Short mmCIF file of C-alpha atoms in Angstrom, two decimals:
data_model
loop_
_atom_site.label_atom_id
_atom_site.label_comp_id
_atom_site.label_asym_id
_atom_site.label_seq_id
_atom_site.Cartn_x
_atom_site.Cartn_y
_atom_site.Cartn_z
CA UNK Y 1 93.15 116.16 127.07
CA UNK Y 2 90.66 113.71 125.42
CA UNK Y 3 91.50 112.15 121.42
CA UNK Y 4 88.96 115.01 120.26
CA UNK Y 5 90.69 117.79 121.22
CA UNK Y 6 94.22 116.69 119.69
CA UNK Y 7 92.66 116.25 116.14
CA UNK Y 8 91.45 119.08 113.67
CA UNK Y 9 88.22 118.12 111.44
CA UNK Y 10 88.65 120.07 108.54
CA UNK Y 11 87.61 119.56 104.34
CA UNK Y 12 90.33 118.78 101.51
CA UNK Y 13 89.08 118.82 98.02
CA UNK Y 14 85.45 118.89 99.12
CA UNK Y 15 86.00 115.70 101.80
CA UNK Y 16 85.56 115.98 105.16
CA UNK Y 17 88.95 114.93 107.26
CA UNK Y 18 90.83 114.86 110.22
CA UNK Y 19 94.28 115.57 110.82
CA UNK Y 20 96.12 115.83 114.64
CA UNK Y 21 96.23 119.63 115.86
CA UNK Y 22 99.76 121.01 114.88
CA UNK Y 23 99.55 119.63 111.23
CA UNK Y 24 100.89 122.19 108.52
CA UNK Y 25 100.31 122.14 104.71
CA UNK Y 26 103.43 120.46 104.48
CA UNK Y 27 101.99 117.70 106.93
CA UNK Y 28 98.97 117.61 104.91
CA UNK Y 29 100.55 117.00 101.56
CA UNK Y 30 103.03 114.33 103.22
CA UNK Y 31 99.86 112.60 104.75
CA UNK Y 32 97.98 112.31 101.39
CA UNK Y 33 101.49 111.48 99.63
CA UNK Y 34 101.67 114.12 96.79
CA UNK Y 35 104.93 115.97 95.94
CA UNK Y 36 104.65 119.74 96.85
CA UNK Y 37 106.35 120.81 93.76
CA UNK Y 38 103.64 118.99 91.61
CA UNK Y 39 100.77 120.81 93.03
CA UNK Y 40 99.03 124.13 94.65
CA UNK Y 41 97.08 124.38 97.59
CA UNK Y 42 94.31 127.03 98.95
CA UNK Y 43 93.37 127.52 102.69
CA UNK Y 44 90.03 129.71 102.79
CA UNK Y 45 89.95 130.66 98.85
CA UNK Y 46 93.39 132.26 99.78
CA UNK Y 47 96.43 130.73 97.84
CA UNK Y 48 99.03 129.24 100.17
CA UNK Y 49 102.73 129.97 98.48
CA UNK Y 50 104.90 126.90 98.39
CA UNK Y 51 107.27 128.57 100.54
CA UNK Y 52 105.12 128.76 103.85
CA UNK Y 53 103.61 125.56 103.42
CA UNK Y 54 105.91 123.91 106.60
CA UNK Y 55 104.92 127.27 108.70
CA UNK Y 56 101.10 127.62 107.82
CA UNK Y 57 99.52 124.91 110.45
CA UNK Y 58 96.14 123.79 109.58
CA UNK Y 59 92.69 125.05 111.86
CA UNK Y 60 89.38 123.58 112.70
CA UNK Y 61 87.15 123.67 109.52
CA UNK Y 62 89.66 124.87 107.01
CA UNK Y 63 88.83 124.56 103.78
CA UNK Y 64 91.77 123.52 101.63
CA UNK Y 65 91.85 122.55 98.02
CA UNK Y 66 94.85 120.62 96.80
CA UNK Y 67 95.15 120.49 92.62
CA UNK Y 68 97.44 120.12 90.17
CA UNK Y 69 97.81 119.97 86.15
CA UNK Y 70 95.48 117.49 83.84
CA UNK Y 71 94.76 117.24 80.25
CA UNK Y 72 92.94 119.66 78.61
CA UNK Y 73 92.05 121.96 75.94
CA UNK C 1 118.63 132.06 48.62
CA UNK C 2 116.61 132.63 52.19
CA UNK C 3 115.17 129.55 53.02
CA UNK C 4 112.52 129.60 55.94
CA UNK C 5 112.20 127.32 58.26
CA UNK C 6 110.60 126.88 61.61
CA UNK C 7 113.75 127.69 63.39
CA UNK C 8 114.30 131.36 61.55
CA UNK C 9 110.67 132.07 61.70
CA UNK C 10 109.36 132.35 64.92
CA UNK C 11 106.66 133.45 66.43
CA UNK C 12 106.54 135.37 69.74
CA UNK C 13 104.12 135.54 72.65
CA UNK C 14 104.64 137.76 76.04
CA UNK C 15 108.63 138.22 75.10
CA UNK C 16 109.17 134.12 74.15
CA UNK C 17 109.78 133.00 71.03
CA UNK C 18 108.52 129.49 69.99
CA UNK C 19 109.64 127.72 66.56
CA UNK C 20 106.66 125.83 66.22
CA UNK C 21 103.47 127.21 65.20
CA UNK C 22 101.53 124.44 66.60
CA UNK C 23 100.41 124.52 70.24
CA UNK C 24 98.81 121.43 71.48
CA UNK C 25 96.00 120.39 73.98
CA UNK C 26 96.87 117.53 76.54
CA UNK C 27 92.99 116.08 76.85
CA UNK C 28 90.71 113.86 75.54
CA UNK C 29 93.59 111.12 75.04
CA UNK C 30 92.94 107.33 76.33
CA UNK C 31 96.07 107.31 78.40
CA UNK C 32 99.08 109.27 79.06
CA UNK C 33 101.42 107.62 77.45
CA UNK C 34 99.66 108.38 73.83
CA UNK C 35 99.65 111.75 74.98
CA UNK C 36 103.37 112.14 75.38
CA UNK C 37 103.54 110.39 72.07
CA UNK C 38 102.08 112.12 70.17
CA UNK C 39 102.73 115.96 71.29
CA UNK C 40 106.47 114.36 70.46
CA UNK C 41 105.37 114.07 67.04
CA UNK C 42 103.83 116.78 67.01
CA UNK C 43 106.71 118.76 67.59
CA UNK C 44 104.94 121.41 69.97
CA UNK C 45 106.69 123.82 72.15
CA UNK C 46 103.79 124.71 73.98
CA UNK C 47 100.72 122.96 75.41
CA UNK C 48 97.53 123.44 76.85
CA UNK C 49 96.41 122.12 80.35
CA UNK C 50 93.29 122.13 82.89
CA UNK C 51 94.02 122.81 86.93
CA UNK C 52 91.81 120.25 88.79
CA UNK C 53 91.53 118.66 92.20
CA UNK C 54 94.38 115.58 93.11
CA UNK C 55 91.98 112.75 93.82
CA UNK C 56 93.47 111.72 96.86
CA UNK C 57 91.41 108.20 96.65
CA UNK C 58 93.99 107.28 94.29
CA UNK C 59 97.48 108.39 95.89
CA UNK C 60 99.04 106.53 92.93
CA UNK C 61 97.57 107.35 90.16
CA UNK C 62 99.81 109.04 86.86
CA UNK C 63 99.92 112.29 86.78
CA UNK C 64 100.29 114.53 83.45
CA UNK C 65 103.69 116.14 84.72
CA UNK C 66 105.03 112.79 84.88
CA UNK C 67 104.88 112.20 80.92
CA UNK C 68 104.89 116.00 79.30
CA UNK C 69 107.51 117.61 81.30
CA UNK C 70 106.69 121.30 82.14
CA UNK C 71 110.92 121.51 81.86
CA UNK C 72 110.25 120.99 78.11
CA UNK C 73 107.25 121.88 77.34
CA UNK C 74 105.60 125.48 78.20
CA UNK C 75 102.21 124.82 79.51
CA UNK C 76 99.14 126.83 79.31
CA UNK C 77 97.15 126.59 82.17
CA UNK C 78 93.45 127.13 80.81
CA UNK C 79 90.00 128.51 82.77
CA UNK C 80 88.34 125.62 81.31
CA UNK C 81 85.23 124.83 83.36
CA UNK C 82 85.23 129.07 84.59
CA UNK C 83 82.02 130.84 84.47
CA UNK C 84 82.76 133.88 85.71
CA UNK C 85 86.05 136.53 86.09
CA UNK C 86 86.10 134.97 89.96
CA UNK C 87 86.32 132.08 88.91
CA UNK C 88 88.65 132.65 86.54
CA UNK C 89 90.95 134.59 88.41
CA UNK C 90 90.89 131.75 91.27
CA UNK C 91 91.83 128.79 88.97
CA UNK C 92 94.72 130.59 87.31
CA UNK C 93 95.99 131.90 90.70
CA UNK C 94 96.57 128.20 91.74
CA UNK C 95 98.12 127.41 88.13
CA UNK C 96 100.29 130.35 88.89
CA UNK C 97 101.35 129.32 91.97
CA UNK C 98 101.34 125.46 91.06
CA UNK C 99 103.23 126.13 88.05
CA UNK C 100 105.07 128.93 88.72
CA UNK C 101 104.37 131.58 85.67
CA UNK C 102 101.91 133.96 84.30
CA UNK C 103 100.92 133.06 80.36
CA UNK C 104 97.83 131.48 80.76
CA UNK C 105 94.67 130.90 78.26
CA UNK C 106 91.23 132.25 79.06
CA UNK C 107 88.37 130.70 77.78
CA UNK C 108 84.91 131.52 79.53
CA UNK C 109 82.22 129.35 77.57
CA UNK C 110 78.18 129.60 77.60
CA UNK C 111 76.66 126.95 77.37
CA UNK C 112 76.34 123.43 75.12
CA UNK C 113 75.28 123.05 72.39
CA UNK C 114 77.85 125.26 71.27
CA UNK C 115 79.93 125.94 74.07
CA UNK C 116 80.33 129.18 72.38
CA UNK C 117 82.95 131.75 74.14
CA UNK C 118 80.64 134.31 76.49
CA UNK C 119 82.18 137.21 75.67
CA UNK C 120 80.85 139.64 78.03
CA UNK C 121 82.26 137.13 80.97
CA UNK C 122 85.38 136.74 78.85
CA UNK C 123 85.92 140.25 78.51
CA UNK C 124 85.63 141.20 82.59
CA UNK C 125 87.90 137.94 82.97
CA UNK C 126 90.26 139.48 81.02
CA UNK C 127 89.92 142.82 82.90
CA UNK C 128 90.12 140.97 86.30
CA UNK C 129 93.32 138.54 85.30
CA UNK C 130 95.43 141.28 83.37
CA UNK C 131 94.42 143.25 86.63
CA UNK C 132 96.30 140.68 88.40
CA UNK C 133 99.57 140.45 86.46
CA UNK C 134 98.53 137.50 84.41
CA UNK C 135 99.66 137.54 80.41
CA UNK C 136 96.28 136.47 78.91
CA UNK C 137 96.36 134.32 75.33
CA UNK C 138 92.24 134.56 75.18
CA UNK C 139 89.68 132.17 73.13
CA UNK C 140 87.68 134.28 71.79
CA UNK C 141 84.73 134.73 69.52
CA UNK C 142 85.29 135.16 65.79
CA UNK C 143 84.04 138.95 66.05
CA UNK C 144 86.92 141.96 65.07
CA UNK C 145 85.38 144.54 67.93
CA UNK C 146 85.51 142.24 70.56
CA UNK C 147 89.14 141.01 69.46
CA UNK C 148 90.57 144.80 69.32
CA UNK C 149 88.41 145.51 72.65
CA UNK C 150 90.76 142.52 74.42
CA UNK C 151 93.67 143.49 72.77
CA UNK C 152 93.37 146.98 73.89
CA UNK C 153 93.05 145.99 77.26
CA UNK C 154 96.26 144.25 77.37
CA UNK C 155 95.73 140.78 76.09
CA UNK C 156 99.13 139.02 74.57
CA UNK C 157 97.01 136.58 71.86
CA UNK C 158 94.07 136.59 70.15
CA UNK C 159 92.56 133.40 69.69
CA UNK C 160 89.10 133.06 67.95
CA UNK C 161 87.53 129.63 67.14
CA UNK C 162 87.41 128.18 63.77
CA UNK C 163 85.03 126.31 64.84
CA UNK C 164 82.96 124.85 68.37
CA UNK C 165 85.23 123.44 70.56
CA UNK C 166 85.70 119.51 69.41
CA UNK C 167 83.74 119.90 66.43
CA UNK C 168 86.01 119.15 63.73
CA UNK C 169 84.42 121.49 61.06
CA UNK C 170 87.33 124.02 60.27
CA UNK C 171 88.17 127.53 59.62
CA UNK C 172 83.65 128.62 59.56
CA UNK C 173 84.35 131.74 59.05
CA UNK C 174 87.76 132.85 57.13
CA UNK C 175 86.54 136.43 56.11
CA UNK C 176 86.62 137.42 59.99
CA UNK C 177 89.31 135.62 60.54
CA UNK C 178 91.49 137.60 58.16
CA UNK C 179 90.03 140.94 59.23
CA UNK C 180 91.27 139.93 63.39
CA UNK C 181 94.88 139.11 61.25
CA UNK C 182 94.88 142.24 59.38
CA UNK C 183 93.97 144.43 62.36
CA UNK C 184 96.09 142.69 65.42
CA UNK C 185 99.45 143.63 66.46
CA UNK C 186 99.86 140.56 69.01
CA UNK C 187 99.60 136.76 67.72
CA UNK C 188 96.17 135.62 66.47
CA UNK C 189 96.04 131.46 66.86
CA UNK C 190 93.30 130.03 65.43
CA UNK C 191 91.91 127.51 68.32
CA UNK C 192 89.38 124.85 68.08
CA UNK C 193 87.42 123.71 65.43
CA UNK C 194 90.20 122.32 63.67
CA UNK C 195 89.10 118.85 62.51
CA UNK C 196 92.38 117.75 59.82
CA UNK C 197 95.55 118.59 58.62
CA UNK C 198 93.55 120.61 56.24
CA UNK C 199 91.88 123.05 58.72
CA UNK C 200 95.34 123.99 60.29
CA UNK C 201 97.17 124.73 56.88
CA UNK C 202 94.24 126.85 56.09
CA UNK C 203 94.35 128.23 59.23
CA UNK C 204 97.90 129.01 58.74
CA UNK C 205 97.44 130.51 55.01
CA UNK C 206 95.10 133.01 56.17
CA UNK C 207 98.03 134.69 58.12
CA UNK C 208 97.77 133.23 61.50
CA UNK C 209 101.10 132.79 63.56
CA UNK C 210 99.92 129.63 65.36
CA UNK C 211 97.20 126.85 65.48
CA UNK C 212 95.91 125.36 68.53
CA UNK C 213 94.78 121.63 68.23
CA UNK C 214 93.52 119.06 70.98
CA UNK C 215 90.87 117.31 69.69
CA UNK C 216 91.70 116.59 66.22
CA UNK C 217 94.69 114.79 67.55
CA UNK C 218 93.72 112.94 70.38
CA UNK C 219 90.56 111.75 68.61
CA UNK C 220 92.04 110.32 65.90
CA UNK C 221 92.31 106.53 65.17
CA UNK C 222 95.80 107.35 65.17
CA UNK C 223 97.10 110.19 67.89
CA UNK C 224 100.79 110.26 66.65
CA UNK C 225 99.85 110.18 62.80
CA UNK C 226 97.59 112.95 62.67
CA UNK C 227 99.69 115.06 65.42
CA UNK C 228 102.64 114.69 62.41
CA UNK C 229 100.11 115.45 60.05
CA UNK C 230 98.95 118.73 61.91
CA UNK C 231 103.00 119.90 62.48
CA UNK C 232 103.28 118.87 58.56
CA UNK C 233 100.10 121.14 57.69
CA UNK C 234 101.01 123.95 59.67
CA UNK C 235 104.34 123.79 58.22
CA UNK C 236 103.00 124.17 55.06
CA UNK C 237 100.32 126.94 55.80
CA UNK C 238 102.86 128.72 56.95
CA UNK C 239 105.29 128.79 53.84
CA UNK C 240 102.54 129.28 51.61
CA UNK C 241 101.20 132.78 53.64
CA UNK C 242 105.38 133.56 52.97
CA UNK C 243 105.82 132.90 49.38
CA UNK C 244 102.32 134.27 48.41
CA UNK C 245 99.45 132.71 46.68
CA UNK C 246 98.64 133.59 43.29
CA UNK C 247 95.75 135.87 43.05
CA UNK C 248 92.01 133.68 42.12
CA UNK C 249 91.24 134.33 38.61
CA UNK C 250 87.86 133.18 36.99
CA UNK C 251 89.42 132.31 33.60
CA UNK C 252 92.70 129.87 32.74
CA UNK C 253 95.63 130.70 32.21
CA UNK C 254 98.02 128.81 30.56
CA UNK C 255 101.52 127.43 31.93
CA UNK C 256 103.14 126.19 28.52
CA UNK C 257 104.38 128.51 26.24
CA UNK C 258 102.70 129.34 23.32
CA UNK C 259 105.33 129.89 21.39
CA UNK C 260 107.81 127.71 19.16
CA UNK C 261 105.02 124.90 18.82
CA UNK C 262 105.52 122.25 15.78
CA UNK C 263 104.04 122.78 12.50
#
């Protein structure tokens, strides 16, 4: 297998990235260094609980949005 | 003698009970460490907070949980920047999940220069979110039908604006105000608008059980002064609906005796 087929191009927060095939959210979050407990993340407009984050693994153009709590009104 | 204080005078939203009648926003300040400051001053229980993208450019950067504690303080995750019910319902799904409960504030706007609450969005928001097990405080418009119409459906507080959002110009329209009061059985908070000390006690007089205050705080020349100055004034609103203002007569009265004077 060639470098292409081992990595998974998908978007986080709107960005376009690549992660190797096999990553979870878990993975994911521990890639971009943020603290699961600090923030939620959606696959496909579909919440993913905190609980399956080590079991859901991440697929070709996934669209995930990691965010968490800011100041506001 | 019963003496009332915050502590034996609570209020009470979705089955919890807060002693202080001032809930707090968490934007608008320069930095988070003024924040933390001065919602400490301003002895609030409960605070208001936006669900955004992390910016992963910046792996590092502060985040709000580091400095107001959500083990200390109950936050309100707000629909700030929400349109429409969907996306309403999708922001305060990831709050719920990021956050872990279900009180949450609903505010659907329409557009600047007023940033006035859409009600007709608000309303199907409400539908949509109460649909989905979420206990919905609501900004709403300072309009009775529409206030009983959300309570109806479920809603846990009422919260019309004094005022546009950030605008600083106080309680606009106290007569409608009084008649949401009068006619509510859950909380009614007065939120935005408020601009001083002033606006909350008022606020607070007219029969409210809470304030909500961001901007008039974290605008100030000084955060932690005026956020002491708005748990002072809602403090005081608050005894003075108890005890009972004296009715407004159009002729004086006087408060000496007149009786036993020299001759």
């Amino acid at each position: 297998m060639n470098e292409a087929s081992l990595s998974v191009a998908l978007s986080v927060n709107g960005e376009p990235m690549e992660v190797a095939a096999g990553t979870s959210v878990a993975g994911l979050l521990e890639l971009v260094g943020l603290a699961a407990k600090k923030v939620a993340v959606e696959r496909n407009l579909e919440i993913v609980p905190r609980s399956a984050y080590a079991q859901t693994l991440l697929c070709a153009r996934d669209a995930i949005e990691i965010v968490h709590f800011v100041g506001g009104g | 003698m019963n003496i009332v204080t915050p502590q034996n005078d609570p209020w009470t939203v979705a089955g919890r009970s807060f002693a202080s009648r001032l809930v707090v926003g968490t934007g608008k300040y320069k930095d988070f460490e003024t924040t933390a400051a001065a919602i400490e001053a301003s002895g609030a229980e409960m605070v208001t907070v936006a669900v955004r993208r992390v910016n992963l450019s910046d792996r590092n950067a502060p985040m709000l949980q580091d400095f107001v504690s959500p083990q200390r303080y109950t936050y309100l995750p707000n629909t700030a920047g929400c349109f429409t019910a969907e996306e309403a319902v999708r922001t305060l799904r990831l709050a719920r999940e990021a956050g872990g409960w279900n009180l949450v504030k609903l505010e659907v706007l329409g557009p600047p220069p007023t940033l006035y609450p859409d009600m007709a969005a608000t309303l199907l928001a409400a539908e949509a979110l109460i649909k989905d097990g979420f206990e919905v405080m609501v900004y709403c418009a300072d309009d009775p039908v529409a206030a009983k119409r959300l309570e109806d459906m479920g809603c846990v507080a009422i919260m019309p604006l004094g005022a546009p959002i950030g605008s600083g110009l106080g309680v606009q329209n106290p007569l409608m105000i009084q008649k949401i009061i009068e006619q509510s059985r859950v909380p009614v908070l007065v939120d935005a608008g408020v601009g001083t000390a002033f606006d909350a006690t008022f606020a607070m007089e007219l029969g409210c059980d809470a304030v909500l205050v961001n901007s008039a705080i974290a605008m100030a020349d000084d955060p932690v002064l005026m956020a002491r100055a708005m748990k002072a004034g809602v403090e005081a609103g608050r005894l003075a609906y108890r005890a009972g203002r004296i009715p407004r007569h159009g002729f004086a009265s006087a408060s000496s005796p007149m009786t036993g004077l020299i001759r």
